XYZ file of C-alpha atoms in Angstrom:
740
model
C -119.633 149.561 145.122
C -120.796 149.145 148.672
C -118.691 149.220 151.404
C -119.434 145.769 153.117
C -117.202 146.033 156.508
C -119.864 149.452 156.762
C -121.076 149.526 160.490
C -125.150 149.347 161.295
C -126.299 153.157 160.856
C -128.801 154.411 162.884
C -131.048 154.661 160.339
C -130.603 150.868 159.634
C -130.676 149.944 163.256
C -134.679 151.475 163.066
C -134.902 149.759 160.204
C -133.781 146.440 162.366
C -135.845 147.398 165.254
C -139.125 148.037 162.926
C -138.481 144.861 160.803
C -138.035 142.689 164.620
C -141.572 144.339 165.932
C -143.462 143.616 162.353
C -141.935 139.868 162.550
C -143.053 139.704 166.112
C -146.893 140.876 165.540
C -147.067 138.950 162.161
C -145.963 135.426 164.187
C -148.807 136.383 167.155
C -150.611 133.138 165.819
C -148.367 130.684 165.325
C -145.748 131.343 168.467
C -146.964 130.294 171.526
C -145.540 132.543 174.679
C -143.137 129.398 175.411
C -142.039 129.686 172.118
C -140.738 133.205 172.135
C -137.518 132.512 173.540
C -136.709 129.812 171.351
C -137.430 132.793 168.313
C -135.669 135.279 170.819
C -132.499 132.736 170.395
C -132.351 132.408 166.808
C -132.996 136.517 166.735
C -129.618 136.727 169.023
C -127.504 134.214 167.037
C -128.242 135.986 163.906
C -127.606 139.494 165.583
C -124.465 138.037 167.434
C -123.091 136.368 164.326
C -124.158 138.669 161.523
C -123.903 141.969 163.056
C -120.969 142.884 160.916
C -122.359 141.293 157.935
C -123.533 142.974 155.069
C -125.335 141.783 151.561
C -123.854 142.279 148.343
C -126.420 144.844 147.927
C -124.863 146.620 151.530
C -127.779 145.773 153.061
C -127.339 144.376 156.848
C -127.323 140.972 156.934
C -129.765 140.811 159.922
C -132.345 142.791 158.007
C -132.193 140.861 155.312
C -133.102 137.960 157.934
C -135.625 139.574 159.706
C -137.842 140.101 156.628
C -137.432 136.810 154.934
C -138.570 135.552 158.534
C -141.679 137.822 157.758
C -142.742 136.763 154.713
C -142.315 133.304 155.238
C -145.073 133.888 158.205
C -146.899 136.460 156.822
C -147.365 135.853 153.079
C -146.514 132.120 152.928
C -148.187 131.144 155.868
C -145.433 128.895 157.704
C -144.893 128.101 161.364
C -142.438 128.666 164.124
C -139.673 125.881 162.755
C -139.879 127.803 159.312
C -139.242 131.315 161.243
C -136.334 130.308 163.107
C -134.379 128.816 159.625
C -134.991 132.084 157.996
C -133.375 133.897 160.784
C -130.655 131.137 160.363
C -129.975 131.167 157.129
C -128.096 133.978 156.401
C -125.171 133.378 158.995
C -125.234 129.774 157.831
C -125.131 130.891 153.886
C -122.178 133.083 155.162
C -120.203 130.651 157.135
C -120.801 132.202 160.623
C -122.656 129.419 162.045
C -121.820 125.575 161.439
C -124.567 122.864 160.860
C -123.000 121.525 164.509
C -123.381 124.494 166.194
C -127.323 124.620 165.202
C -127.685 121.157 165.917
C -126.536 121.734 169.934
C -128.891 124.958 170.483
C -132.407 123.534 168.460
C -134.537 120.629 167.687
C -134.060 118.017 164.966
C -136.837 119.702 162.658
C -134.884 122.992 162.396
C -131.455 120.399 161.799
C -133.199 119.030 159.133
C -134.071 122.475 156.982
C -130.725 124.107 157.708
C -128.924 120.841 156.371
C -131.020 121.463 153.049
C -130.620 124.746 153.327
C -127.036 123.761 153.151
C -126.387 121.532 150.695
C -128.462 124.142 148.352
C -125.803 126.675 148.742
C -123.402 123.734 148.434
C -125.291 123.201 144.757
C -125.322 126.383 144.109
C -121.307 126.693 144.564
C -120.868 123.684 142.125
C -123.130 124.087 139.597
C -124.039 127.971 138.524
C -125.988 126.957 135.646
C -129.285 127.066 136.962
C -130.912 127.636 133.397
C -131.230 123.946 133.216
C -133.943 121.494 134.110
C -131.453 119.254 135.317
C -130.517 122.173 137.802
C -133.630 122.527 138.934
C -134.652 118.617 139.232
C -131.540 118.676 141.824
C -132.576 121.707 143.556
C -135.458 119.829 144.268
C -133.591 116.534 145.697
C -130.910 118.225 147.723
C -133.837 120.622 149.427
C -134.780 117.679 151.027
C -138.276 119.161 152.871
C -140.583 121.677 150.806
C -139.731 124.405 153.421
C -136.585 124.680 152.402
C -137.658 125.924 148.796
C -140.345 127.626 150.684
C -137.518 130.008 152.589
C -135.315 130.359 149.699
C -138.388 131.683 147.385
C -139.148 134.153 150.148
C -135.163 134.871 150.240
C -135.698 135.921 146.477
C -138.494 137.737 146.940
C -136.654 140.091 149.368
C -133.717 140.547 146.915
C -135.577 141.184 144.245
C -137.536 143.947 146.486
C -134.171 145.165 146.727
C -132.826 144.881 143.415
C -132.347 148.409 142.896
C -129.256 148.562 145.309
C -127.570 146.097 143.128
C -125.376 146.712 140.127
C -126.944 146.003 136.580
C -124.950 142.730 136.108
C -126.281 141.510 139.371
C -129.799 142.767 138.627
C -130.081 141.081 135.454
C -128.266 137.560 136.734
C -131.015 137.662 139.762
C -133.841 138.466 137.325
C -132.587 135.537 135.045
C -132.991 133.053 138.073
C -136.169 134.336 139.461
C -137.774 134.104 136.425
C -136.472 130.893 135.471
C -136.545 128.858 138.432
C -138.376 130.813 141.485
C -141.068 132.257 139.762
C -142.593 128.987 137.704
C -141.715 127.258 141.475
C -143.885 129.525 143.175
C -146.925 128.924 140.848
C -146.720 125.587 140.969
C -147.014 125.661 144.876
C -149.875 128.270 144.352
C -147.934 131.236 146.061
C -149.703 133.271 143.304
C -149.250 136.775 144.938
C -145.227 136.052 145.092
C -145.605 134.725 141.667
C -146.859 137.536 140.173
C -144.930 140.065 142.632
C -141.900 138.442 141.013
C -142.701 138.694 137.123
C -143.437 142.363 137.735
C -140.097 143.313 139.414
C -138.393 141.114 136.749
C -139.967 142.808 134.055
C -139.207 146.292 136.097
C -135.425 145.607 136.132
C -135.603 143.745 132.547
C -137.776 146.267 130.221
C -137.771 149.196 131.998
C -139.479 151.369 129.178
C -142.497 149.057 128.904
C -142.731 148.494 132.759
C -143.155 152.517 133.315
C -145.410 153.062 130.438
C -147.639 150.580 131.505
C -147.540 151.836 134.990
C -148.372 155.484 134.334
C -151.458 154.426 132.043
C -152.047 152.501 135.062
C -151.956 155.404 137.112
C -153.758 158.009 134.494
C -156.625 155.776 134.566
C -157.069 155.088 138.116
C -159.807 157.371 139.041
C -161.913 156.253 136.285
C -161.232 152.475 136.692
C -162.373 153.216 140.284
C -165.277 154.666 139.689
C -166.665 151.676 136.567
C -165.845 149.121 139.909
C -167.988 150.786 142.135
C -170.570 151.685 139.680
C -170.230 147.507 138.257
C -170.179 146.671 142.194
C -173.589 148.522 143.829
C -176.092 146.921 142.156
C -174.520 143.299 143.083
C -174.214 144.405 146.811
C -177.535 145.069 146.915
C -179.023 142.206 145.544
C -176.628 140.168 147.167
C -177.604 141.393 150.699
C -181.065 140.855 149.809
C -180.795 137.153 149.026
C -178.779 136.979 152.722
C -175.464 136.223 151.186
C -172.425 137.131 153.371
C -169.974 138.408 150.635
C -167.162 140.822 150.042
C -166.968 142.285 146.681
C -163.784 144.249 145.519
C -161.867 145.356 142.188
C -158.379 143.630 141.380
C -156.330 145.206 138.845
C -154.550 142.944 136.803
C -150.515 143.026 137.037
C -148.483 145.064 134.989
C -146.446 141.955 133.792
C -149.767 140.173 133.027
C -151.295 143.387 131.068
C -147.690 143.376 128.848
C -148.348 139.435 128.096
C -152.041 140.282 126.828
C -150.828 143.279 124.724
C -148.054 141.290 123.081
C -150.093 138.191 122.303
C -153.233 139.815 121.582
C -150.768 142.554 119.462
C -152.872 145.584 120.736
C -152.332 148.786 122.935
C -152.929 149.466 125.886
C -155.942 151.357 125.310
C -157.005 147.915 123.665
C -157.019 145.533 126.494
C -160.683 145.634 127.847
C -159.580 143.277 130.807
C -157.518 145.527 132.840
C -159.012 144.528 135.699
C -161.534 141.572 137.618
C -164.348 142.027 140.171
C -163.948 139.312 142.865
C -166.783 138.050 144.874
C -165.646 136.360 147.860
C -168.587 134.468 149.835
C -168.631 133.673 153.783
C -169.835 130.249 153.977
C -169.336 126.943 155.449
C -167.759 124.251 153.509
C -170.606 122.266 152.918
C -172.414 125.272 150.939
C -169.538 126.316 149.016
C -170.420 125.135 145.354
C -174.519 125.925 145.711
C -173.473 129.455 147.281
C -171.084 130.325 144.387
C -173.852 129.032 141.504
C -176.226 130.900 143.511
C -174.270 134.062 143.211
C -173.050 133.167 139.349
C -177.423 133.309 138.919
C -177.585 136.535 140.460
C -174.575 138.211 138.494
C -175.789 136.982 135.662
C -179.632 138.272 136.029
C -177.817 141.721 136.478
C -175.607 141.326 133.398
C -175.452 139.750 130.411
C -172.783 136.819 130.030
C -170.737 135.871 127.525
C -171.227 131.677 127.559
C -168.208 130.877 125.685
C -166.255 132.785 128.778
C -167.445 130.711 131.577
C -165.123 129.081 132.675
C -166.061 126.122 136.144
C -163.491 125.316 138.203
C -165.401 124.198 140.716
C -166.502 120.793 139.375
C -163.073 120.424 137.965
C -160.411 122.276 140.012
C -157.044 123.607 138.308
C -154.139 120.657 138.705
C -152.812 123.195 140.650
C -155.718 123.377 143.332
C -157.534 126.647 142.293
C -161.181 126.468 142.665
C -163.446 129.379 141.066
C -166.294 130.384 138.932
C -164.992 132.430 136.315
C -167.832 134.576 134.169
C -167.096 137.697 131.624
C -170.328 139.673 131.470
C -171.285 143.065 129.856
C -170.972 145.906 132.267
C -171.904 149.394 132.176
C -171.072 151.488 129.000
C -170.630 147.904 127.035
C -167.803 146.870 128.573
C -166.701 143.359 129.231
C -165.737 142.424 132.888
C -164.593 139.626 134.076
C -166.360 138.397 137.365
C -164.330 135.355 139.643
C -166.459 133.891 142.618
C -165.337 131.701 145.179
C -165.665 131.218 148.675
C -162.957 132.830 151.169
C -161.497 129.573 151.781
C -160.617 128.849 147.845
C -159.433 132.967 148.099
C -156.687 132.135 150.999
C -155.520 129.210 148.674
C -155.855 131.592 145.314
C -153.678 133.418 147.202
C -151.550 131.510 149.861
C -150.848 128.450 147.571
C -150.506 124.759 149.483
C -149.424 126.471 152.717
C -153.195 127.386 153.360
C -154.571 123.755 153.152
C -153.860 123.084 156.317
C -155.224 125.380 158.040
C -158.515 124.868 156.792
C -158.148 121.630 158.260
C -158.470 123.530 161.923
C -154.701 122.624 162.445
C -153.096 125.708 164.116
C -150.125 124.488 165.842
C -146.613 123.942 164.899
C -147.301 120.032 164.988
C -149.937 120.540 162.865
C -147.829 122.248 160.252
C -145.474 119.322 160.468
C -148.387 116.670 160.300
C -149.209 118.386 156.898
C -146.031 118.534 155.516
C -144.913 114.859 156.110
C -148.581 113.533 154.629
C -150.139 116.144 152.236
C -152.250 114.167 150.323
C -153.919 112.950 153.467
C -155.060 116.559 155.102
C -155.733 117.958 151.796
C -159.488 119.661 151.905
C -160.496 118.028 148.352
C -160.462 114.179 148.288
C -160.343 114.131 144.245
C -157.354 113.413 142.890
C -156.574 115.837 140.031
C -156.949 119.003 143.218
C -153.551 117.197 144.550
C -151.976 116.897 141.121
C -149.434 119.985 141.848
C -148.379 118.489 145.248
C -147.565 114.979 143.066
C -145.456 116.945 140.479
C -143.487 118.521 143.388
C -142.706 115.841 146.306
C -139.973 116.220 147.684
C -137.717 113.424 150.171
C -139.299 114.600 152.978
C -142.556 112.584 151.798
C -139.824 109.658 151.190
C -141.732 109.331 147.848
C -139.432 110.222 144.910
C -135.761 109.234 143.738
C -133.397 110.783 141.038
C -131.452 108.639 138.907
C -129.318 109.048 135.872
C -129.086 107.529 132.557
C -125.453 106.483 131.245
C -125.527 109.817 129.262
C -126.586 111.649 132.269
C -130.215 112.681 131.583
C -132.025 112.954 134.879
C -135.243 110.615 135.413
C -137.643 111.026 137.912
C -139.493 107.908 139.657
C -141.413 107.293 143.300
C -139.795 106.077 146.022
C -139.150 102.042 145.584
C -139.271 101.633 142.248
C -137.161 99.050 140.573
C -134.647 98.012 137.810
C -137.730 97.139 135.543
C -139.815 100.316 136.479
C -136.703 102.216 135.134
C -136.728 99.847 132.260
C -140.080 100.608 131.488
C -140.143 104.560 132.113
C -137.509 104.661 129.015
C -139.308 102.820 126.606
C -141.944 99.804 127.229
C -139.847 98.011 124.512
C -136.979 98.177 126.786
C -139.174 96.834 129.850
C -140.668 93.916 127.879
C -137.254 92.982 126.672
C -135.039 93.787 130.110
C -133.153 91.154 131.728
C -131.266 93.435 134.505
C -129.040 96.455 134.701
C -125.592 97.960 135.824
C -125.990 100.439 138.567
C -123.041 102.146 139.159
C -121.477 99.727 137.055
C -122.255 97.135 139.233
C -124.972 94.192 137.572
C -128.242 94.017 139.562
C -131.179 91.768 138.888
C -134.893 93.353 137.776
C -135.757 93.903 141.320
C -133.229 96.182 142.353
C -134.367 98.723 144.154
C -133.127 102.233 143.293
C -131.421 104.903 145.127
C -130.629 108.656 144.753
C -128.076 109.459 142.629
C -127.970 105.954 140.890
C -126.506 105.819 137.314
C -128.644 102.745 135.438
C -127.565 101.145 132.581
C -130.474 98.694 131.309
C -129.259 95.457 129.613
C -131.602 93.788 127.417
C -132.253 90.349 125.385
C -133.909 89.438 122.039
C -134.792 86.583 123.841
C -136.732 88.066 126.762
C -140.366 88.053 127.324
C -142.742 89.659 129.652
C -143.595 87.270 133.000
C -147.064 87.542 134.756
C -144.286 87.388 138.088
C -143.405 90.590 137.256
C -146.414 92.100 138.241
C -144.471 91.269 142.195
C -141.723 93.128 141.227
C -142.706 96.889 139.302
C -144.604 99.680 141.344
C -144.986 102.453 139.456
C -148.286 102.723 137.530
C -146.545 103.412 134.167
C -144.589 100.370 134.302
C -147.524 98.558 135.784
C -149.638 99.336 132.766
C -147.360 98.788 130.362
C -146.602 95.203 131.551
C -150.258 94.598 131.933
C -150.804 95.369 128.053
C -147.430 93.812 127.131
C -149.013 90.662 129.119
C -152.597 90.946 127.541
C -150.740 91.131 124.178
C -149.401 87.946 124.756
C -152.359 86.014 125.692
C -154.064 87.139 123.405
C -152.295 85.889 120.710
C -152.050 83.036 122.391
C -155.976 83.222 122.918
C -156.111 83.313 118.615
C -153.834 80.653 118.391
C -155.951 78.452 120.385
C -158.934 79.806 118.422
C -157.322 78.795 115.206
C -156.641 74.950 116.552
C -159.590 74.451 117.557
C -161.374 75.728 114.671
C -159.077 73.001 112.446
C -159.985 70.409 114.844
C -163.553 70.914 114.320
C -162.997 70.656 110.564
C -161.407 67.700 110.790
C -164.060 66.396 112.516
C -166.770 67.848 110.412
C -167.705 70.582 112.189
C -168.585 74.235 112.910
C -167.033 76.733 115.788
C -170.126 78.652 116.644
C -170.517 81.382 119.326
C -173.558 78.799 120.610
C -170.917 75.928 120.931
C -168.066 78.345 122.105
C -170.234 79.524 125.847
C -171.165 75.752 125.789
C -167.631 74.629 125.962
C -166.704 77.308 128.529
C -169.211 76.315 130.504
C -168.997 72.670 130.338
C -164.941 72.706 131.663
C -165.784 75.422 134.191
C -163.377 78.523 132.653
C -164.082 81.890 133.712
C -163.714 83.387 129.783
C -163.641 82.661 126.544
C -159.960 84.146 126.422
C -158.693 81.396 129.314
C -160.661 78.703 127.224
C -158.042 79.611 123.797
C -155.345 79.910 125.882
C -155.387 76.652 127.453
C -156.266 74.844 124.068
C -153.305 76.865 122.476
C -151.083 75.754 125.553
C -152.079 71.881 125.009
C -153.717 71.941 128.596
C -156.937 71.113 127.528
C -157.330 67.660 125.698
C -158.758 67.497 122.138
C -160.110 64.248 123.177
C -162.496 65.980 125.803
C -163.813 68.632 123.956
C -164.569 66.150 121.087
C -166.711 63.788 123.568
C -168.259 66.309 124.755
C -169.331 67.440 121.199
C -170.390 64.277 120.465
C -172.913 63.738 123.523
C -174.525 67.337 123.074
C -175.025 66.341 119.574
C -177.186 63.356 120.803
C -179.227 65.678 122.964
C -178.899 68.551 121.699
C -182.174 70.580 122.752
C -181.904 69.322 126.632
C -178.485 70.787 126.907
C -179.295 73.689 124.788
C -181.326 74.874 127.643
C -179.182 73.814 130.209
C -175.392 74.627 128.953
C -176.304 78.440 127.540
C -174.748 81.450 128.369
C -171.066 82.501 129.847
C -170.174 83.064 133.507
C -167.436 85.756 132.374
C -167.473 87.723 135.805
C -169.037 87.064 139.271
C -170.529 90.751 138.522
C -172.976 89.085 136.438
C -175.259 86.001 137.236
C -177.482 83.664 134.429
C -181.100 84.584 134.360
C -182.710 81.411 135.454
C -185.396 82.960 137.222
C -187.392 82.887 134.004
C -189.278 80.422 131.891
C -186.501 78.139 130.508
C -187.906 78.638 126.760
C -186.828 82.619 127.375
C -183.228 81.470 129.089
C -180.659 82.569 126.426
C -177.131 83.870 127.407
C -178.546 86.665 128.893
C -176.453 87.636 132.261
C -178.402 90.416 135.116
C -176.145 93.124 136.005
C -176.975 93.285 139.626
C -176.051 96.033 142.643
C -173.581 94.224 144.327
C -170.448 94.882 142.209
C -168.115 94.822 144.822
C -164.545 93.592 144.248
C -165.409 92.880 140.889
C -163.714 93.587 136.955
C -166.677 95.255 135.941
C -166.728 98.511 134.183
C -169.240 101.051 132.016
C -167.520 101.379 128.811
C -166.566 104.764 128.413
C -167.160 105.355 124.542
C -170.716 105.307 125.036
C -171.246 105.372 129.260
C -174.335 103.197 129.726
C -176.622 104.117 132.478
C -179.729 102.201 133.659
C -182.319 101.600 131.856
C -180.370 101.566 128.391
C -180.338 98.645 125.961
C -176.716 97.234 127.109
C -174.803 94.249 125.840
C -171.393 92.475 127.721
C -168.105 92.320 125.882
C -165.965 90.174 127.447
C -162.329 91.571 127.384
C -158.861 90.178 126.892
C -157.901 90.428 130.510
C -161.296 88.713 131.570
C -163.356 91.409 132.925
C -166.286 92.378 131.285
C -167.060 96.032 129.350
C -170.996 97.308 129.460
C -171.818 98.726 126.442
C -175.227 100.629 125.009
C -176.493 98.377 121.714
C -175.967 101.824 120.047
C -172.674 102.184 121.052
C -170.631 103.501 117.836
C -167.857 101.240 118.642
C -171.231 98.201 118.835
C -171.113 96.773 114.798
C -166.804 96.408 114.865
C -167.075 94.340 118.211
C -169.559 92.324 116.926
C -168.224 91.612 113.453
C -164.415 90.875 114.762
C -165.265 89.164 118.184
C -168.396 87.835 118.038
C -167.602 84.842 120.347
C -167.226 87.715 123.167
C -170.129 89.364 123.084
C -172.861 88.393 125.787
C -176.304 89.856 125.670
C -176.983 91.552 129.344
C -179.987 93.715 131.077
C -179.837 95.421 134.378
C -181.902 93.956 136.954
C -183.231 97.236 138.093
C -181.601 96.523 141.420
C -177.970 98.678 140.390
C -178.532 102.039 142.703
C -175.702 104.833 142.525
C -175.456 107.118 139.754
C -174.764 107.509 136.414
C -172.602 110.238 133.977
C -173.979 111.298 131.139
C -173.287 114.466 128.581
C -175.709 116.380 126.462
C -175.012 118.639 123.342
C -177.408 121.535 123.852
C -177.763 124.056 121.025
C -180.013 127.192 120.961
C -180.139 131.198 120.740
C -177.304 132.991 122.754
C -179.616 134.694 124.751
C -179.014 136.353 128.420
C -179.599 133.915 131.305
C -179.580 130.961 129.296
C -177.137 128.931 131.215
C -178.749 130.137 134.167
C -181.823 128.638 133.205
C -180.527 125.648 132.041
C -178.246 125.302 135.350
C -181.474 125.967 137.339
C -183.679 123.342 135.673
C -180.511 120.721 136.615
C -179.698 121.551 139.946
C -182.790 123.099 141.629
C -185.566 121.640 139.468
C -184.277 118.320 139.215
C -181.584 118.263 142.529
C -178.941 116.716 139.919
C -175.644 117.484 140.529
C -173.451 119.243 137.661
C -169.855 117.453 137.044
C -169.041 120.256 134.120
C -170.800 122.747 131.869
C -169.158 124.205 128.999
C -170.728 127.119 126.163
C -169.111 128.201 123.202
C -171.006 131.047 120.971
C -171.260 131.880 117.516
C -173.300 134.463 115.562
C -175.808 134.501 118.111
C -175.829 130.711 118.664
C -174.549 128.871 121.511
C -173.575 125.193 121.603
C -172.972 123.624 125.220
C -171.967 120.330 125.996
C -173.247 119.608 129.935
C -172.313 116.802 132.101
C -174.694 115.492 134.524
C -174.913 112.911 137.246
C -178.220 110.607 136.892
C -180.128 107.973 138.372
C -181.096 106.218 135.661
C -182.379 106.591 131.901
C -186.008 107.851 132.980
C -184.200 110.570 134.853
C -181.794 111.605 131.861
C -184.714 111.428 129.541
C -186.921 114.199 132.106
C -184.126 115.980 132.424
C -183.880 116.425 128.416
C -187.217 117.440 128.087
C -187.058 120.061 130.935
C -184.311 121.749 129.106
C -185.620 121.678 125.856
C -188.411 123.701 127.206
C -186.722 126.359 128.075
C -187.167 129.155 125.691
C -184.365 129.602 123.498
C -183.147 126.279 123.283
C -183.177 124.517 119.712
C -182.142 120.944 120.395
C -180.847 119.235 122.938
C -179.331 115.247 122.472
C -177.302 113.088 124.660
C -173.714 112.317 123.508
C -171.859 108.433 123.489
C -168.766 109.838 125.547
C -168.654 111.725 129.084
């Protein structure tokens, strides 16, 4: 046991002074001269209030606070506000200072974060069972500001670094918390260095023998490993320098925990783990040239060393969900050893190392105000506008962004919904059938309507009725994409059934009139009665909104002047983005729809099942919702659509003025030769000037099979690309895939 009342020793005073100086140096770039006074105030309070406080480990509380602040600034990259809150955290947690005192001396930003830290401290006191999903979610709710979570992660990291001062029981408890809660959080936030260090330290105290064994093995092989890395890097450095590429190349040994996981998963000994290290090529280039430079370096690396096509990982075209961008390949290095090479820019590397806090720096925002702006609106200032790059933020929004609420079911299960979600959103979140039958809810034992807006902590019991059916005006009530999608599908199902009923009604009436319903007749009726779609026409018949007598009169008149009416009335105007073909000779006019280039604000889609591009033979399919999907005539779904829904098929063709680019996918097979992938990418990017979306390659028994997704202007461009790839030495076959 440590003496918690022991005065600070001279050695500890030295460590405190050293830590203080290190903090000031780390904060030079983020703290203005006029703000130093505020930092000193926070330190003075921490010193005054915490001078006689020791942590359970026996460490002076002030030293712990200084080290947390340094981690927050130096390793996470936060600013002045977070720095001050880190200094005040321990004295607040120990009750040496109150929130009221903090409010009197510091600004609202500091107060808000300190309130979040206070809430989390209270949550720990009330709910020690941290190994539950509810605790993790409640922690995020109580935190209010993402900086609260980051400060707590820094606190846990500092604790792990001094874990040898704790008793065995405390070590196991803290390791359990870090392993379950804080290391995964650090990973979600992109704090890979912190996450890796946490996992290594957890292993150090929970699997000591294996940790020592791997550490010893790494130490024994370090000299040989360093020699090999130097030998591997040398020719690359020379070639990259000759090509005028500014970059840094370094080798990085994998963490002890990751090596152990490889040994365990692959069931191999230490000596059989071939990728103990990875080579990183970090390119110094501007933002607009990043991807091109990465692929250029990839080409140079794979020219020098034979790549393994099945080990190419392209996270440039489609970054990982947590924002990670890089190009990974595995090549055959000296002595026939496989070596992983990671290629990325300085910007990508810092984001990979420091996570989400690094994003804002690359917008040129260096002030505390700029950091606050980023924290308040993460989506708007992320560097990459692609949705999948910011998905990790969507999964980690806190109440600071005012975009989520946490509510409970009657059984106490926690559910997370966007801010503004209603009872109806909650019902659809439970199940689509519950949503469709919802008539209201009991919130905190009080009856509320469908449009009631949920608040944090609400307990919600959905009320349903078997007689209830979805209504179109519900679209004005729901706010979540899940509920909106499910509701639209339910409404489409109802309308589709109505349309089928209407069609059957019309068939029966025509039969009574000794007439037959044909696709041509449907088209004429839809045009004559000015309907936007076949679907709407049949729905109105089912609802008796269209008089059967009017239909009969039109058909009889049409029979009298059939040829004239056929020339004038054929075709469907099912969507505004299609126009009748009226500029050709009258005898050539059919139900053909032109796709013109002005497609703004139009319910129009290219079918994903076959991905048509300009120049393909196509047809239109009128969907139940009234929009039109364009399919290739050889689409795998075309026979089924024609057989079951022939009356919804609309012949169509391109006008030649659509513009834009189209996504197409190719299947490529060939001989697994050195540089084959490089040759393919050079043809696409350099020779054709096309943009690659993704390329994935697998090899087996000397034959590779690749899938290339690329943006092309038209079918002519695609055919030229296929011919060029087919002419590459070693390529056996190139074929177009239906989907993208």
